[in-house]
PDB file of C-alpha atoms in Angstrom:
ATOM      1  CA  UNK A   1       9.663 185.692 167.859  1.00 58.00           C
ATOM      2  CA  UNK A   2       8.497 182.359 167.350  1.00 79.00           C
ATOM      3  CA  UNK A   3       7.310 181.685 163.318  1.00 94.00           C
ATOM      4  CA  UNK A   4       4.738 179.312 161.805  1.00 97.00           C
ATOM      5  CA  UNK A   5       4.860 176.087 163.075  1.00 97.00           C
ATOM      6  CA  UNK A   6       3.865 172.504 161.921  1.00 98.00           C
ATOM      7  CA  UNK A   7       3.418 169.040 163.268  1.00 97.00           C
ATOM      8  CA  UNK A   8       4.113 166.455 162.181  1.00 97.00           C
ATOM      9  CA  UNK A   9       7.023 167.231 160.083  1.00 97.00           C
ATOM     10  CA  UNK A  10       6.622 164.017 158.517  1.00 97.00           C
ATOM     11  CA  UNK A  11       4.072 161.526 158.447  1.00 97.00           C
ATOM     12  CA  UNK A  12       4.085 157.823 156.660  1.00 98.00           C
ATOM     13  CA  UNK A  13       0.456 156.688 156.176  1.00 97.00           C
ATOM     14  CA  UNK A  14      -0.860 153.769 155.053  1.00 97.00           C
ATOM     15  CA  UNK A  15      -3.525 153.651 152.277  1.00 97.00           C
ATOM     16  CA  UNK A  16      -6.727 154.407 153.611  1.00 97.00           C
ATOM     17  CA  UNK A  17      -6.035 155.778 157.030  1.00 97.00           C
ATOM     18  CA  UNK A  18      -6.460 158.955 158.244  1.00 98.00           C
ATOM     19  CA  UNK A  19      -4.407 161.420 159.151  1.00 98.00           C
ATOM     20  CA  UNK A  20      -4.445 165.218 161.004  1.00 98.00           C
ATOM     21  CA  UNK A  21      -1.848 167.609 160.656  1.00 98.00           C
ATOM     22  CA  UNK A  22      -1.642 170.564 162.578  1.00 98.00           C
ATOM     23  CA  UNK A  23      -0.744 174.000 162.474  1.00 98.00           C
ATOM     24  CA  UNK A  24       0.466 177.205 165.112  1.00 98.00           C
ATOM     25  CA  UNK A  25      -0.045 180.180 163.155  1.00 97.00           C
ATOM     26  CA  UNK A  26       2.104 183.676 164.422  1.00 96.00           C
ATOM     27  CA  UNK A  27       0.084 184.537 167.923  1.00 94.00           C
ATOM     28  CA  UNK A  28      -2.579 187.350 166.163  1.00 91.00           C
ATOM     29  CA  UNK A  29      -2.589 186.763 162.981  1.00 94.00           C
ATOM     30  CA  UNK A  30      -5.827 186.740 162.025  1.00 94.00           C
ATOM     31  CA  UNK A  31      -5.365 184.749 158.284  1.00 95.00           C
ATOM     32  CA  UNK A  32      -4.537 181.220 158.023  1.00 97.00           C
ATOM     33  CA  UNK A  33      -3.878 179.221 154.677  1.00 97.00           C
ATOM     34  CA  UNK A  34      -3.003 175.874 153.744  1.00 98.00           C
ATOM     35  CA  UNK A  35      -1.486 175.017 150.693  1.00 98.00           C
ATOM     36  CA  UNK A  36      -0.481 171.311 149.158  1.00 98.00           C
ATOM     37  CA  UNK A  37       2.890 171.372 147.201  1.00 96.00           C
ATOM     38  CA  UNK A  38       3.789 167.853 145.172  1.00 95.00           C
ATOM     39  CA  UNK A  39       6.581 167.618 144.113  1.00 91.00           C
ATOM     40  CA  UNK A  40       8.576 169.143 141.516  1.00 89.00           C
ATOM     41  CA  UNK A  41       5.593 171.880 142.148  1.00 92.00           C
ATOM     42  CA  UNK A  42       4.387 175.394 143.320  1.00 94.00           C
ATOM     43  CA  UNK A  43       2.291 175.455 145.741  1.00 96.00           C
ATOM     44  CA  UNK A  44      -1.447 175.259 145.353  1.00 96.00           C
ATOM     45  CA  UNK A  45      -4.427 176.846 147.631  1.00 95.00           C
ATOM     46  CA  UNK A  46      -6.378 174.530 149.409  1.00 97.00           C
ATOM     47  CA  UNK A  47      -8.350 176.664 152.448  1.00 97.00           C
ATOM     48  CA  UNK A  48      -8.230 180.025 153.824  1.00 95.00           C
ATOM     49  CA  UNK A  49      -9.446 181.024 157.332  1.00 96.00           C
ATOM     50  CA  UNK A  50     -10.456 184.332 158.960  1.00 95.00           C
ATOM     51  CA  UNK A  51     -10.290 184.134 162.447  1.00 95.00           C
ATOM     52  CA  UNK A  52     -12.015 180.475 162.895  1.00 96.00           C
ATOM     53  CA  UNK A  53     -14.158 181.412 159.606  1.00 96.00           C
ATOM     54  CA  UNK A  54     -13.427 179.214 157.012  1.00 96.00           C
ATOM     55  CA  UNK A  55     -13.944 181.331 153.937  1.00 94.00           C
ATOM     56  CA  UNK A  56     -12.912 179.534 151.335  1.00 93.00           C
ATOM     57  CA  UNK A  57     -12.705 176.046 150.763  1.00 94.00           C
ATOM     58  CA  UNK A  58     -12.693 175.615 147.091  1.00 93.00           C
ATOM     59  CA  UNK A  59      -9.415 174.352 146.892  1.00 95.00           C
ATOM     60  CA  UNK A  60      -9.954 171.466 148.533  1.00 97.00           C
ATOM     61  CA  UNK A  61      -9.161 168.221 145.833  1.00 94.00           C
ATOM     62  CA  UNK A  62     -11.851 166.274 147.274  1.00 94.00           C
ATOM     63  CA  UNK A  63     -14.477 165.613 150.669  1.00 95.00           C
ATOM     64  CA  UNK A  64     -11.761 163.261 151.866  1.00 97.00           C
ATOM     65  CA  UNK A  65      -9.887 166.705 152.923  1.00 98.00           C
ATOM     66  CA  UNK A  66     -11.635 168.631 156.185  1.00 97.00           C
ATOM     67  CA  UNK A  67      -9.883 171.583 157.833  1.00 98.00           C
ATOM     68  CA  UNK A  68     -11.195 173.557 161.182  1.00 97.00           C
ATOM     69  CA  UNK A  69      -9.795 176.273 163.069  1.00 97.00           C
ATOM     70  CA  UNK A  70     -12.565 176.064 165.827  1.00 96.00           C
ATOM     71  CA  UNK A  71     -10.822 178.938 168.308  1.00 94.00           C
ATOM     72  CA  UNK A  72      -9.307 181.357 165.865  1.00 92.00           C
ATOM     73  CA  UNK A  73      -5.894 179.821 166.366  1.00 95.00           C
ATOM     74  CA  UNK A  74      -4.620 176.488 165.511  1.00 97.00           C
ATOM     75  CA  UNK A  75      -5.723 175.146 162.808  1.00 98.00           C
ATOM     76  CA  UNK A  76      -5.798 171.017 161.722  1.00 98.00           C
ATOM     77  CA  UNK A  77      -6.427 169.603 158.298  1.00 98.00           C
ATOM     78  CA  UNK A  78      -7.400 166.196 158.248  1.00 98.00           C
ATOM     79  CA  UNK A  79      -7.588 163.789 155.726  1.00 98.00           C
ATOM     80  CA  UNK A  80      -9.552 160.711 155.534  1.00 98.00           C
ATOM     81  CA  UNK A  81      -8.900 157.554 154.054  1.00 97.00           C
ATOM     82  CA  UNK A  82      -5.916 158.672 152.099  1.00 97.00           C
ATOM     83  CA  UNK A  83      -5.017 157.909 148.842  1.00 97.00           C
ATOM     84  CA  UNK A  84      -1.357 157.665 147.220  1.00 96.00           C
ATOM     85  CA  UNK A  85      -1.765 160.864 145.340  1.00 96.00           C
ATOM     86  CA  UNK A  86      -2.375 162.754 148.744  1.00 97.00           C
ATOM     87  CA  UNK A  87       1.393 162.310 149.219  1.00 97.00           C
ATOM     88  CA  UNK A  88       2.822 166.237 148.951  1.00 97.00           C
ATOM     89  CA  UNK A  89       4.099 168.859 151.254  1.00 97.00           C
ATOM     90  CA  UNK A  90       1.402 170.673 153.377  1.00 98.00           C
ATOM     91  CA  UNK A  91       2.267 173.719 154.196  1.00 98.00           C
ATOM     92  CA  UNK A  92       0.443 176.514 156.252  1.00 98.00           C
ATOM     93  CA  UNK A  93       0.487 180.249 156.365  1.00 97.00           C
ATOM     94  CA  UNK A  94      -0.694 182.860 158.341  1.00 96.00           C
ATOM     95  CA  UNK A  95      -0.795 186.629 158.291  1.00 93.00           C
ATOM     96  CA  UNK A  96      -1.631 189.788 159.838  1.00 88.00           C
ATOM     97  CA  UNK A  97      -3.074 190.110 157.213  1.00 75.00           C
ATOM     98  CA  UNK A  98      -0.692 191.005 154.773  1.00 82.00           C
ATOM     99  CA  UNK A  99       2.240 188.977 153.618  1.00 88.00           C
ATOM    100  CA  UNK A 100       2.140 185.318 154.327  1.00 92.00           C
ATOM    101  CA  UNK A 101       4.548 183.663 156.986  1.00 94.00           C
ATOM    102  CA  UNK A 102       5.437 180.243 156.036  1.00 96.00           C
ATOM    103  CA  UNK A 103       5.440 176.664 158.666  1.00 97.00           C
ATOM    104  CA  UNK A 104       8.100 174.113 157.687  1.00 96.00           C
ATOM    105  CA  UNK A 105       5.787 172.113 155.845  1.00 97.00           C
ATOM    106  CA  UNK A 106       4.245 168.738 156.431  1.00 98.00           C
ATOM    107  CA  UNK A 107       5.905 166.036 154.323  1.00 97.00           C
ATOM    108  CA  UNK A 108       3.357 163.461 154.071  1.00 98.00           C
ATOM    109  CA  UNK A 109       3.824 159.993 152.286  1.00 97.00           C
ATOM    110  CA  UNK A 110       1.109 157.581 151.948  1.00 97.00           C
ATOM    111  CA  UNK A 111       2.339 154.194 150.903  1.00 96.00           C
TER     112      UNK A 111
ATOM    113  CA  UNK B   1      -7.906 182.785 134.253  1.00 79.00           C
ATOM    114  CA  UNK B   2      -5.115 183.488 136.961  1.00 87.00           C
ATOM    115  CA  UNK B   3      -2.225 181.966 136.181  1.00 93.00           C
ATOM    116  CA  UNK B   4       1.758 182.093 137.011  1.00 96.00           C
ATOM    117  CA  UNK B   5       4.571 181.402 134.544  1.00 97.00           C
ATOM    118  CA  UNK B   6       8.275 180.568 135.277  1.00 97.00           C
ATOM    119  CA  UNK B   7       9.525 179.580 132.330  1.00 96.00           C
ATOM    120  CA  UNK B   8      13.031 178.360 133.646  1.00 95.00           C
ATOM    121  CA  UNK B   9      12.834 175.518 135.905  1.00 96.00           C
ATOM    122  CA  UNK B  10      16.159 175.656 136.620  1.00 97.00           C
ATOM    123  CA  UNK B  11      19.166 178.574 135.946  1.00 97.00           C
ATOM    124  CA  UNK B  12      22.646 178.222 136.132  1.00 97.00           C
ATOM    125  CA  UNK B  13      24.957 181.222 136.245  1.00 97.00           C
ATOM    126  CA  UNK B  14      28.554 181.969 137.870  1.00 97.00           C
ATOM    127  CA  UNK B  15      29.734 183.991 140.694  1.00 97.00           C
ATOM    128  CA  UNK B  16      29.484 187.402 140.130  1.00 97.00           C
ATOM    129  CA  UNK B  17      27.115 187.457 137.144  1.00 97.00           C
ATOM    130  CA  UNK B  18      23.841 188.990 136.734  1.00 97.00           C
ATOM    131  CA  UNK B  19      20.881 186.738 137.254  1.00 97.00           C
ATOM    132  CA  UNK B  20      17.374 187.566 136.042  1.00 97.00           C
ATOM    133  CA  UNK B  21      14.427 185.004 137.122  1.00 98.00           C
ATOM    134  CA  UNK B  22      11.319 185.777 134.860  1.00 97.00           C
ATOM    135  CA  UNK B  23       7.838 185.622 136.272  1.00 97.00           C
ATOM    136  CA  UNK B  24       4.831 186.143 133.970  1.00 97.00           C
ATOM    137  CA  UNK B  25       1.230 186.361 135.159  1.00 96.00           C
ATOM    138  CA  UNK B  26      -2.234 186.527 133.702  1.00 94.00           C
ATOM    139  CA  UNK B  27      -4.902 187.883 136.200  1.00 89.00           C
ATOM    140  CA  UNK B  28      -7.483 190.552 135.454  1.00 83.00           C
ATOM    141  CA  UNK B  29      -7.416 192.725 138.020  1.00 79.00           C
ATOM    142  CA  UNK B  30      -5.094 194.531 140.180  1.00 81.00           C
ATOM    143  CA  UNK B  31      -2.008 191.860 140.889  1.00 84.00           C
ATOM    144  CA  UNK B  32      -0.222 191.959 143.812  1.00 90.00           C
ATOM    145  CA  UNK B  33       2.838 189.843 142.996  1.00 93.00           C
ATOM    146  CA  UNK B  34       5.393 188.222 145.457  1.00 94.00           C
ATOM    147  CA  UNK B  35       8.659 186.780 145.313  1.00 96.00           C
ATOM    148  CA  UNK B  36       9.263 184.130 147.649  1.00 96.00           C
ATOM    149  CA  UNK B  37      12.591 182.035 148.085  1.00 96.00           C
ATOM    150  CA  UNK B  38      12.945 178.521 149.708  1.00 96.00           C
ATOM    151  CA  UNK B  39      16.924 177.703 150.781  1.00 96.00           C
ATOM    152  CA  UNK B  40      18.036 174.230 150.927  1.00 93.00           C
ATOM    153  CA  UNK B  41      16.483 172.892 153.966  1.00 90.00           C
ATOM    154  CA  UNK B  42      14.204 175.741 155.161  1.00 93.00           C
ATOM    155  CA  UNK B  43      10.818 177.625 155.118  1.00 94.00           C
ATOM    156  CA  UNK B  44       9.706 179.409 152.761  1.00 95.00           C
ATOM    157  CA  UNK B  45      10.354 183.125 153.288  1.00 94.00           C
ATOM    158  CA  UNK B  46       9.649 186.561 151.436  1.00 93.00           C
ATOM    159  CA  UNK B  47      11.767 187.692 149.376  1.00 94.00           C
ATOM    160  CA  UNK B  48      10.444 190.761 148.052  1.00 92.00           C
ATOM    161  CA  UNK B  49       6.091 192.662 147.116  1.00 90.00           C
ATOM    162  CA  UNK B  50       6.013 194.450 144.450  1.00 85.00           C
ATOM    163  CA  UNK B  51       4.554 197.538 146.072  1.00 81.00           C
ATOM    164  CA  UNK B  52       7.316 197.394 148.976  1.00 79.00           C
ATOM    165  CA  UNK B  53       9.684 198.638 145.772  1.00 74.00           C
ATOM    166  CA  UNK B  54      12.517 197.809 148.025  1.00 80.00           C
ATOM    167  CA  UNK B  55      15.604 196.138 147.180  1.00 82.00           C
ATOM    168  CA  UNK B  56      16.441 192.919 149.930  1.00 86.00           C
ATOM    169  CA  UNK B  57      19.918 191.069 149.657  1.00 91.00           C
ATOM    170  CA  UNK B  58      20.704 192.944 146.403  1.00 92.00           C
ATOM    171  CA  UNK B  59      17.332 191.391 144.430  1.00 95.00           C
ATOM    172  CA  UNK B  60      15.352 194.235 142.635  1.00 94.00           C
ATOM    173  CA  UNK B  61      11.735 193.370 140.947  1.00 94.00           C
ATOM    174  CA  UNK B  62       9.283 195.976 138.684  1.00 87.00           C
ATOM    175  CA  UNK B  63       5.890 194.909 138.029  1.00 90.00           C
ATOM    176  CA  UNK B  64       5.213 195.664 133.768  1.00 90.00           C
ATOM    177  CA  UNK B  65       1.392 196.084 133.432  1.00 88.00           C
ATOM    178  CA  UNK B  66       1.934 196.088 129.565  1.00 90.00           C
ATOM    179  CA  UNK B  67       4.060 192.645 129.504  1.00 91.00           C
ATOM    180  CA  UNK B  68       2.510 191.208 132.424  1.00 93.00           C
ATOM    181  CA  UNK B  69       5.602 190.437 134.087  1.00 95.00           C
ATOM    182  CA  UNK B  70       7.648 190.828 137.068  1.00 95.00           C
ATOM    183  CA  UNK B  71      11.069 189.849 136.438  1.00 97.00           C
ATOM    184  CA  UNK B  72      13.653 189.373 139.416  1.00 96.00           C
ATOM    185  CA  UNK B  73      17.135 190.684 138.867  1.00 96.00           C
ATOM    186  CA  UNK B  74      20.389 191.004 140.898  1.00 96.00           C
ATOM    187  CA  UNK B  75      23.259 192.141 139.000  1.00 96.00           C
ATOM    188  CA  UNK B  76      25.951 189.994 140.947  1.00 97.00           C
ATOM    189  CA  UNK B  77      24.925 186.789 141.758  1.00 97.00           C
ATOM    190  CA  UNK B  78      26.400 185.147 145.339  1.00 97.00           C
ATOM    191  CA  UNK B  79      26.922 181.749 145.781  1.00 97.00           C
ATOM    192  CA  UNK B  80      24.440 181.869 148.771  1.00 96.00           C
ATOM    193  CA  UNK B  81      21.969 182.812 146.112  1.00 97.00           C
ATOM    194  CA  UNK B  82      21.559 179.622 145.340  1.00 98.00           C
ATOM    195  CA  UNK B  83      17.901 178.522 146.534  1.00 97.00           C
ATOM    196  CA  UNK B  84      14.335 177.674 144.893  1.00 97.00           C
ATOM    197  CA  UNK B  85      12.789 181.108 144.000  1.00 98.00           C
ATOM    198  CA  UNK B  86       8.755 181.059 143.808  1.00 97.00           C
ATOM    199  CA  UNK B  87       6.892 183.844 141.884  1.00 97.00           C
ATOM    200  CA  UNK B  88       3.028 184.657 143.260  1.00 96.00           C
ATOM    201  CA  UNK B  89       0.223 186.471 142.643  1.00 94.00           C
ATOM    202  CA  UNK B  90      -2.125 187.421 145.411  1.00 90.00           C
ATOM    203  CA  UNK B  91      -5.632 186.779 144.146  1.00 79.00           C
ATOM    204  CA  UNK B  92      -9.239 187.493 145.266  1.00 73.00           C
ATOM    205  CA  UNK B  93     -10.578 189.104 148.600  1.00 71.00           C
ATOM    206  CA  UNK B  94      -8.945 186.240 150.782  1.00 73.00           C
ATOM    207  CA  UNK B  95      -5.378 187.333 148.762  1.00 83.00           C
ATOM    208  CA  UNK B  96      -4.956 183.444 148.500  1.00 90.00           C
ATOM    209  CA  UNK B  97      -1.600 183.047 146.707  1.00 93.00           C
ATOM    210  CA  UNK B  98      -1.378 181.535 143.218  1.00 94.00           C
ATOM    211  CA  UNK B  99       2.534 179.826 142.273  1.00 96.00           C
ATOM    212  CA  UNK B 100       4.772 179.382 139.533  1.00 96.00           C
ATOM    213  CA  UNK B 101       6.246 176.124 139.534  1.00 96.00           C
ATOM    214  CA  UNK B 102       9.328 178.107 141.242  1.00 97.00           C
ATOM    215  CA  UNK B 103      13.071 178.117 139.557  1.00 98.00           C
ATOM    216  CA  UNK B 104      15.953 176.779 141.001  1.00 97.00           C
ATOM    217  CA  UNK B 105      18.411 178.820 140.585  1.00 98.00           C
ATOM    218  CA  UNK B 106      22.583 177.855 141.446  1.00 98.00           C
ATOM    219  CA  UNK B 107      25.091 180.151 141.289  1.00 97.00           C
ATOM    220  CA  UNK B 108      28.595 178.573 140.675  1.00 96.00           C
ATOM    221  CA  UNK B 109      31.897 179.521 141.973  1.00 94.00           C
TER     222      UNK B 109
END
C-alpha cells in the first residue's frame, strides 16, 4: 500500500521567504509527527498531531515554524521568513498509533 | 532528562563478522526503545521494538534495565548491512521519538 509521502522533496529558499512543506500520512493513521534532522544528526521532535489536534508543539525552534493538520489528514508545516540554520531534512511520520512510518524527507536548503 | 547515546558514529567490520551497534538511554520511566535503519537513498524504516522480541534480517536487540542499554547484534554481518542505524526511545503520552545521532555502519567484503 502506498507509505508516507512528502512534497517537496527538495526545496532551495532564499533567506527570508517562506516556505510550506507538506505531508500524506498512511490513509487512517490517526498520529502524525514531524521531525527536523541536520545534518550529521538524529532526528529531533518538532510537533505531534492527533487526528487534526495538535498536541504538542514544544519542539518547535522558534514562532517562525507553524504546522496544521486542519482535516485529520494532511498535514503542512510552514516556515516563515527562513533563516540559514532552518536548512535540515524534514521528515514526517504517522502511525496507527504504534510504530512510526517514515515520508522520504524534505531536504530543504535556504541560501 | 531523556536522552539517547550511540557512541560509535561510524563501525567498520568485514563480511561475515559479528556486528554489535550500542544504544544507551537515560529516561525515567518505562522506555520503549526502537531500532530504526536508513539505506543509502531511502526512508527510514523499522528495524526492530524492543517488546516485538523478534529477530528481522538476522538483527537481535535485549533491552538491560540495569545498564540502560539496548545493544543491536547480528552475528554475521552482510554486505547489504551496510546502512545508517538510528536507536530511539519512545517518550511521553504522544510516544514522540527521541534519536541517537545514528551509526553508520559498513560491512566490507
Amino acid at each position: 500500500g502506498a507509505g508516507v509521502s512528502q512534497s517537496p522533496r527538495y526545496k532551495v529558499a532564499k533567506r527570508g521567504q517562506d516556505v510550506a512543506l507538506r505531508c500524506d500520512p498512511i490513509s487512517g493513521h490517526v498520529s502524525l509527527f514531524w521531525y527536523q534532522q541536520a545534518l550529521g544528526q538524529g532526528p529531533e521532535f518538532l510537533t505531534y498531531f492527533q487526528n487534526e489536534a495538535q498536541l504538542d508543539k514544544s519542539g518547535l525552534p522558534s514562532d517562525r515554524f507553524f504546522a496544521e493538520r486542519p482535516e485529520g489528514s494532511v498535514s503542512t508545516l510552514k516556515i516563515q521568513r527562513t533563516q540559514q540554520e532552518d536548512s535540515a531534512v524534514y521528515l514526517c511520520a504517522s502511525s496507527p498509533p504504534g510504530p512510526q512510518y517514515f515520508g522520504p524527507g524534505t531536504r530543504l536548503l535556504v541560501l | 532528562a531523556q536522552r539517547v547515546t550511540q557512541p560509535e558514529k561510524l563501525l567498520s567490520v568485514f563480511k561475515g563478522a559479528p556486528v554489535e551497534l550500542k544504544c544507551n538511554y537515560s529516561y525515567s520511566g518505562s522506555p520503549e526503545l526502537f531500532w530504526y535503519v536508513q539505506y543509502s537513498r531511502q526512508r527510514l524504516q523499522l528495524l526492530l521494538r524492543h517488546i516485538s522480541r523478534e529477530s528481522i534480517k538476522g538483527f537481535t536487540a535485549d533491552l538491560n534495565k540495569g545498564e540502560t542499554s539496548f545493544h543491536l547484534k547480528k552475528p554475521f554481518a552482510q554486505e547489504e548491512d551496510s546502512a545508517m542505524y538510528y536507536c530511539a526511545l519512545s517518550a511521553g503520552n504522544n510516544r514522540k521519538l527521541i534519536w541517537g545521532l545514528g551509526t553508520s555502519l559498513a560491512v566490507n567484503p
